[in-house]
Amino acid sequence: MVPHVKAFFDPATCTISYIVFDAPNGSCAIIDPVLDYEPKSSRTSTHSANKLIEFIHQQQLSVEWILETHPHADHLSSLDYLKNQSGGKTAIGHRIPVVQQTFKEIFNFDEDFIPDGHQFDHLLTDNELFQVGKLTAKAISLSGHTPADMAYQFDNVIFVGDTLFMPDLGTARADFPGGNAHQLFRSIQKLLTFSPETKLLMCHDYPPANRSAAWESTVAQQRAHNIHVHDGISEDEFVIMRNKRDATLEMPTLLLPSLQVNIRAGKLPPAEQNGIAYFKIPINWI
Ligand SMILES: [Fe+2]
């Protein structure tokens, strides 16, 4: 059964969130929802998440899943807010404990933070099937950008997370803790072996001046035109290019706040005695 898909582009972080559903009045999954965060004032808002809720109400959808393709480093997740507002089970890839352990050490979280993935309702494993109403979805493990990256396949549509970008932009970076360019190349090859007409839906787009934001391509388009991984590029060529390019990239503006929320399944850090929650900012870590 071919899914219905509605995309929401967040210009502040260039993230695309999705609602995938079987039919109006049916069931849906939310993928990669954003919690707005303004770093200068350190204020969150739910403007982006509320747009998703508005669509869900319009279409009279029942939320079954709220999915993350990976623990994002560029935006905060609204997983927890949406779970409270719209219901549904939260899920992420089964290797999230690896990322939680890494960042628990970096942020020196106390023993109350247990890096076992229990913050999420479910951890999806490679090739695991799950239902969204009448739709059957499959989780596909795609480590490389982070150890915990997953893609979600619904019939001929795959939500690819941070692996491929649109063909003119290439691929996601592989230099975050636990990232690996060799693994990223092999994960991308997994995507590129699907049939040529398979639709690939991006997690990010950083539109250059000559086009507006876009998020849909096909396996055929990526194999022919992706500037980093088109047919004929070897793993070694890719890894040399990726590592060289990653060495020039700045850390994302929201990396430190994002990880502190996203490995808690979209919850803010616990409030202190005065009722205010704080982010920790390690000095000279990066
Ligand atoms: Fe990412």
CSV table of C-alpha atoms and ligand atoms in Angstrom, one decimal:
chain,number,residue,atom,x,y,z
A,1,MET,CA,0.0,0.0,0.0
A,2,VAL,CA,1.5,3.4,-1.1
A,3,PRO,CA,1.7,5.8,1.8
A,4,HIS,CA,0.4,9.4,1.9
A,5,VAL,CA,3.2,11.8,2.9
A,6,LYS,CA,3.1,15.4,4.1
A,7,ALA,CA,6.4,17.2,4.5
A,8,PHE,CA,7.1,20.2,6.7
A,9,PHE,CA,10.3,22.2,6.0
A,10,ASP,CA,11.8,24.1,9.0
A,11,PRO,CA,13.8,27.0,7.5
A,12,ALA,CA,15.6,27.7,10.9
A,13,THR,CA,17.4,24.3,10.9
A,14,CYS,CA,16.8,23.2,7.3
A,15,THR,CA,15.1,20.0,8.7
A,16,ILE,CA,12.2,18.2,7.0
A,17,SER,CA,9.7,16.6,9.3
A,18,TYR,CA,7.1,14.2,7.9
A,19,ILE,CA,3.7,12.8,8.6
A,20,VAL,CA,3.2,9.5,6.8
A,21,PHE,CA,-0.4,8.1,6.8
A,22,ASP,CA,-2.5,5.3,5.3
A,23,ALA,CA,-5.6,7.5,4.5
A,24,PRO,CA,-7.5,10.5,5.8
A,25,ASN,CA,-9.2,9.5,9.0
A,26,GLY,CA,-6.7,6.8,9.3
A,27,SER,CA,-3.4,6.3,11.2
A,28,CYS,CA,-0.1,8.1,10.9
A,29,ALA,CA,3.5,8.2,12.0
A,30,ILE,CA,5.4,11.4,12.6
A,31,ILE,CA,9.1,11.4,11.6
A,32,ASP,CA,11.8,13.8,12.9
A,33,PRO,CA,9.6,16.5,14.5
A,34,VAL,CA,11.4,19.8,15.5
A,35,LEU,CA,11.1,21.7,18.8
A,36,ASP,CA,12.0,25.3,18.0
A,37,TYR,CA,14.8,26.8,20.0
A,38,GLU,CA,16.2,30.3,19.9
A,39,PRO,CA,19.8,30.1,21.3
A,40,LYS,CA,20.2,33.8,22.0
A,41,SER,CA,17.4,33.9,24.6
A,42,SER,CA,17.5,30.1,25.2
A,43,ARG,CA,13.8,29.8,24.6
A,44,THR,CA,11.9,26.9,23.2
A,45,SER,CA,8.6,27.1,21.3
A,46,THR,CA,6.3,24.6,19.7
A,47,HIS,CA,5.3,26.6,16.6
A,48,SER,CA,6.7,23.9,14.2
A,49,ALA,CA,5.3,21.0,16.2
A,50,ASN,CA,1.9,22.7,16.3
A,51,LYS,CA,1.8,22.8,12.5
A,52,LEU,CA,2.1,19.0,12.6
A,53,ILE,CA,-0.8,18.8,15.1
A,54,GLU,CA,-2.9,21.1,13.0
A,55,PHE,CA,-2.5,18.8,10.0
A,56,ILE,CA,-3.2,15.7,12.1
A,57,HIS,CA,-6.4,17.3,13.3
A,58,GLN,CA,-7.4,18.4,9.8
A,59,GLN,CA,-6.9,14.9,8.4
A,60,GLN,CA,-8.4,13.3,11.6
A,61,LEU,CA,-5.4,11.0,12.0
A,62,SER,CA,-4.6,8.8,14.9
A,63,VAL,CA,-0.9,9.0,15.8
A,64,GLU,CA,0.6,5.5,16.2
A,65,TRP,CA,4.3,6.3,16.1
A,66,ILE,CA,6.6,9.3,16.6
A,67,LEU,CA,9.9,8.3,15.0
A,68,GLU,CA,13.4,9.7,15.0
A,69,THR,CA,15.8,8.7,12.2
A,70,HIS,CA,18.7,9.5,14.6
A,71,PRO,CA,19.7,11.6,17.6
A,72,HIS,CA,20.0,15.0,15.7
A,73,ALA,CA,22.8,17.4,16.4
A,74,ASP,CA,21.3,20.4,14.6
A,75,HIS,CA,17.9,20.8,16.2
A,76,LEU,CA,15.9,19.8,19.3
A,77,SER,CA,13.3,17.1,19.0
A,78,SER,CA,9.6,17.7,19.9
A,79,LEU,CA,9.1,13.9,20.5
A,80,ASP,CA,8.0,14.4,24.1
A,81,TYR,CA,5.8,17.4,23.4
A,82,LEU,CA,4.0,15.5,20.6
A,83,LYS,CA,3.6,12.3,22.6
A,84,ASN,CA,1.9,14.4,25.2
A,85,GLN,CA,-0.3,16.3,22.7
A,86,SER,CA,-1.2,13.6,20.2
A,87,GLY,CA,-0.3,10.2,21.7
A,88,GLY,CA,1.7,7.6,19.9
A,89,LYS,CA,4.8,5.5,20.8
A,90,THR,CA,8.2,7.1,20.5
A,91,ALA,CA,11.0,5.1,18.7
A,92,ILE,CA,14.6,5.4,17.5
A,93,GLY,CA,17.3,3.0,16.4
A,94,HIS,CA,18.4,0.3,18.8
A,95,ARG,CA,22.0,1.6,18.9
A,96,ILE,CA,20.9,4.8,20.7
A,97,PRO,CA,22.6,3.6,24.0
A,98,VAL,CA,26.0,4.0,22.3
A,99,VAL,CA,25.2,7.7,21.6
A,100,GLN,CA,23.7,8.2,25.0
A,101,GLN,CA,26.8,6.7,26.7
A,102,THR,CA,29.1,8.9,24.6
A,103,PHE,CA,27.3,12.1,25.5
A,104,LYS,CA,26.7,11.1,29.1
A,105,GLU,CA,30.5,11.1,29.4
A,106,ILE,CA,30.9,14.4,27.5
A,107,PHE,CA,28.2,16.2,29.6
A,108,ASN,CA,29.2,14.4,32.8
A,109,PHE,CA,25.5,13.5,33.5
A,110,ASP,CA,24.9,12.1,36.9
A,111,GLU,CA,23.9,8.5,37.6
A,112,ASP,CA,20.2,9.3,37.1
A,113,PHE,CA,20.8,9.3,33.4
A,114,ILE,CA,20.8,5.7,32.4
A,115,PRO,CA,22.1,5.2,28.8
A,116,ASP,CA,20.0,2.2,27.9
A,117,GLY,CA,17.4,3.7,25.6
A,118,HIS,CA,14.5,3.3,28.1
A,119,GLN,CA,13.7,7.0,27.5
A,120,PHE,CA,12.0,5.9,24.3
A,121,ASP,CA,9.0,3.6,24.1
A,122,HIS,CA,10.6,1.3,21.6
A,123,LEU,CA,14.0,0.7,20.0
A,124,LEU,CA,13.8,-0.4,16.4
A,125,THR,CA,16.2,-3.0,15.1
A,126,ASP,CA,17.5,-3.6,11.6
A,127,ASN,CA,14.8,-5.0,9.3
A,128,GLU,CA,12.1,-4.8,12.0
A,129,LEU,CA,8.6,-4.5,10.6
A,130,PHE,CA,6.0,-2.3,12.3
A,131,GLN,CA,2.4,-1.2,11.4
A,132,VAL,CA,1.1,2.3,10.9
A,133,GLY,CA,-2.6,1.5,10.4
A,134,LYS,CA,-2.8,-0.4,7.1
A,135,LEU,CA,0.8,0.5,6.2
A,136,THR,CA,3.6,-1.9,6.9
A,137,ALA,CA,6.9,-0.1,7.6
A,138,LYS,CA,10.4,-1.5,7.8
A,139,ALA,CA,13.3,-0.1,9.9
A,140,ILE,CA,16.7,-0.2,8.1
A,141,SER,CA,19.9,0.4,10.1
A,142,LEU,CA,22.2,2.9,8.4
A,143,SER,CA,25.1,3.8,10.7
A,144,GLY,CA,27.7,6.2,9.6
A,145,HIS,CA,26.5,9.7,10.4
A,146,THR,CA,25.9,8.4,13.9
A,147,PRO,CA,26.0,4.8,15.1
A,148,ALA,CA,22.2,4.9,15.7
A,149,ASP,CA,20.9,6.1,12.3
A,150,MET,CA,17.9,4.4,10.8
A,151,ALA,CA,15.8,4.8,7.6
A,152,TYR,CA,12.1,3.9,7.5
A,153,GLN,CA,10.7,2.3,4.4
A,154,PHE,CA,7.0,2.4,3.6
A,155,ASP,CA,6.4,0.5,0.3
A,156,ASN,CA,8.3,2.4,-2.4
A,157,VAL,CA,9.1,5.4,-0.1
A,158,ILE,CA,12.1,5.6,2.2
A,159,PHE,CA,12.8,8.3,4.7
A,160,VAL,CA,16.6,8.2,4.6
A,161,GLY,CA,17.5,10.3,7.6
A,162,ASP,CA,21.0,11.9,7.5
A,163,THR,CA,22.7,9.8,4.8
A,164,LEU,CA,22.0,11.2,1.4
A,165,PHE,CA,21.1,14.8,0.6
A,166,MET,CA,19.6,16.0,-2.6
A,167,PRO,CA,22.0,15.1,-5.5
A,168,ASP,CA,23.5,18.5,-5.8
A,169,LEU,CA,24.5,18.6,-2.1
A,170,GLY,CA,25.8,15.1,-1.7
A,171,THR,CA,25.8,13.4,1.7
A,172,ALA,CA,25.6,13.9,5.4
A,173,ARG,CA,28.8,14.5,7.5
A,174,ALA,CA,30.4,11.6,9.4
A,175,ASP,CA,32.6,13.4,12.0
A,176,PHE,CA,30.3,13.5,15.0
A,177,PRO,CA,31.4,11.2,18.0
A,178,GLY,CA,30.8,7.6,16.8
A,179,GLY,CA,30.5,8.7,13.1
A,180,ASN,CA,32.4,6.8,10.4
A,181,ALA,CA,32.7,7.6,6.7
A,182,HIS,CA,33.3,4.0,5.7
A,183,GLN,CA,30.1,2.9,7.4
A,184,LEU,CA,28.2,5.9,5.9
A,185,PHE,CA,29.3,4.8,2.4
A,186,ARG,CA,28.1,1.2,3.0
A,187,SER,CA,24.8,2.4,4.4
A,188,ILE,CA,24.3,4.7,1.4
A,189,GLN,CA,25.0,1.7,-0.9
A,190,LYS,CA,22.2,-0.2,0.9
A,191,LEU,CA,19.8,2.6,-0.1
A,192,LEU,CA,21.1,2.7,-3.7
A,193,THR,CA,20.4,-1.0,-4.3
A,194,PHE,CA,16.6,-0.4,-4.0
A,195,SER,CA,14.8,-0.3,-7.4
A,196,PRO,CA,15.6,2.8,-9.4
A,197,GLU,CA,12.1,4.4,-9.0
A,198,THR,CA,12.2,4.1,-5.2
A,199,LYS,CA,11.4,7.5,-3.7
A,200,LEU,CA,14.0,8.8,-1.2
A,201,LEU,CA,12.9,11.5,1.2
A,202,MET,CA,15.6,13.6,2.8
A,203,CYS,CA,15.9,14.7,6.4
A,204,HIS,CA,17.7,18.0,5.5
A,205,ASP,CA,18.1,20.3,2.6
A,206,TYR,CA,20.3,23.4,2.5
A,207,PRO,CA,19.1,25.0,-0.7
A,208,PRO,CA,21.7,26.8,-2.7
A,209,ALA,CA,20.9,30.1,-4.3
A,210,ASN,CA,19.8,28.6,-7.6
A,211,ARG,CA,16.9,26.5,-6.3
A,212,SER,CA,14.3,26.4,-3.5
A,213,ALA,CA,14.2,23.8,-0.8
A,214,ALA,CA,13.6,20.2,-2.0
A,215,TRP,CA,13.5,16.8,-0.3
A,216,GLU,CA,12.4,14.2,-2.7
A,217,SER,CA,14.6,12.2,-5.2
A,218,THR,CA,14.8,8.7,-6.5
A,219,VAL,CA,17.4,6.0,-6.4
A,220,ALA,CA,18.0,6.5,-10.1
A,221,GLN,CA,18.6,10.2,-9.7
A,222,GLN,CA,21.0,9.7,-6.8
A,223,ARG,CA,23.0,7.0,-8.7
A,224,ALA,CA,23.3,9.3,-11.7
A,225,HIS,CA,23.8,12.7,-10.2
A,226,ASN,CA,24.8,12.6,-6.5
A,227,ILE,CA,28.0,14.6,-6.3
A,228,HIS,CA,29.5,12.4,-3.6
A,229,VAL,CA,28.2,8.9,-4.3
A,230,HIS,CA,27.1,8.6,-7.9
A,231,ASP,CA,27.8,5.3,-9.7
A,232,GLY,CA,31.6,4.8,-10.1
A,233,ILE,CA,32.7,6.4,-6.9
A,234,SER,CA,34.7,3.9,-4.7
A,235,GLU,CA,34.5,3.6,-0.9
A,236,ASP,CA,38.1,4.9,-0.6
A,237,GLU,CA,37.4,7.9,-2.9
A,238,PHE,CA,34.3,8.7,-0.9
A,239,VAL,CA,36.0,8.4,2.5
A,240,ILE,CA,38.9,10.7,1.5
A,241,MET,CA,36.5,13.3,0.2
A,242,ARG,CA,34.1,13.0,3.2
A,243,ASN,CA,36.9,13.2,5.8
A,244,LYS,CA,38.5,16.2,4.0
A,245,ARG,CA,35.3,18.0,3.8
A,246,ASP,CA,34.2,17.3,7.4
A,247,ALA,CA,37.5,18.8,8.6
A,248,THR,CA,36.3,22.1,7.2
A,249,LEU,CA,32.8,22.1,8.7
A,250,GLU,CA,32.0,24.0,11.9
A,251,MET,CA,30.0,22.2,14.6
A,252,PRO,CA,26.2,22.9,14.3
A,253,THR,CA,25.1,25.9,16.3
A,254,LEU,CA,22.6,23.8,18.3
A,255,LEU,CA,24.8,20.7,18.8
A,256,LEU,CA,25.3,21.0,22.6
A,257,PRO,CA,21.6,21.8,23.5
A,258,SER,CA,20.2,19.4,20.9
A,259,LEU,CA,22.0,16.3,22.2
A,260,GLN,CA,21.0,17.1,25.8
A,261,VAL,CA,17.3,17.0,24.7
A,262,ASN,CA,17.4,14.4,22.0
A,263,ILE,CA,19.1,11.6,23.9
A,264,ARG,CA,16.3,12.2,26.5
A,265,ALA,CA,13.7,11.4,23.9
A,266,GLY,CA,12.8,15.1,23.5
A,267,LYS,CA,12.6,15.9,27.3
A,268,LEU,CA,14.4,19.0,28.6
A,269,PRO,CA,17.0,18.4,31.3
A,270,PRO,CA,15.4,18.0,34.8
A,271,ALA,CA,14.6,21.4,36.4
A,272,GLU,CA,16.7,22.5,39.3
A,273,GLN,CA,15.2,23.6,42.7
A,274,ASN,CA,14.2,27.0,41.3
A,275,GLY,CA,12.1,25.3,38.7
A,276,ILE,CA,14.4,26.2,35.8
A,277,ALA,CA,16.1,23.7,33.5
A,278,TYR,CA,19.7,24.4,32.3
A,279,PHE,CA,21.9,23.1,29.5
A,280,LYS,CA,25.5,22.2,30.3
A,281,ILE,CA,28.1,23.6,27.9
A,282,PRO,CA,31.5,21.8,28.1
A,283,ILE,CA,34.5,24.1,27.6
A,284,ASN,CA,37.2,23.1,25.2
A,285,TRP,CA,35.6,19.8,24.4
A,286,ILE,CA,35.3,20.4,20.6
B,1,FE,FE,21.9,14.6,11.8
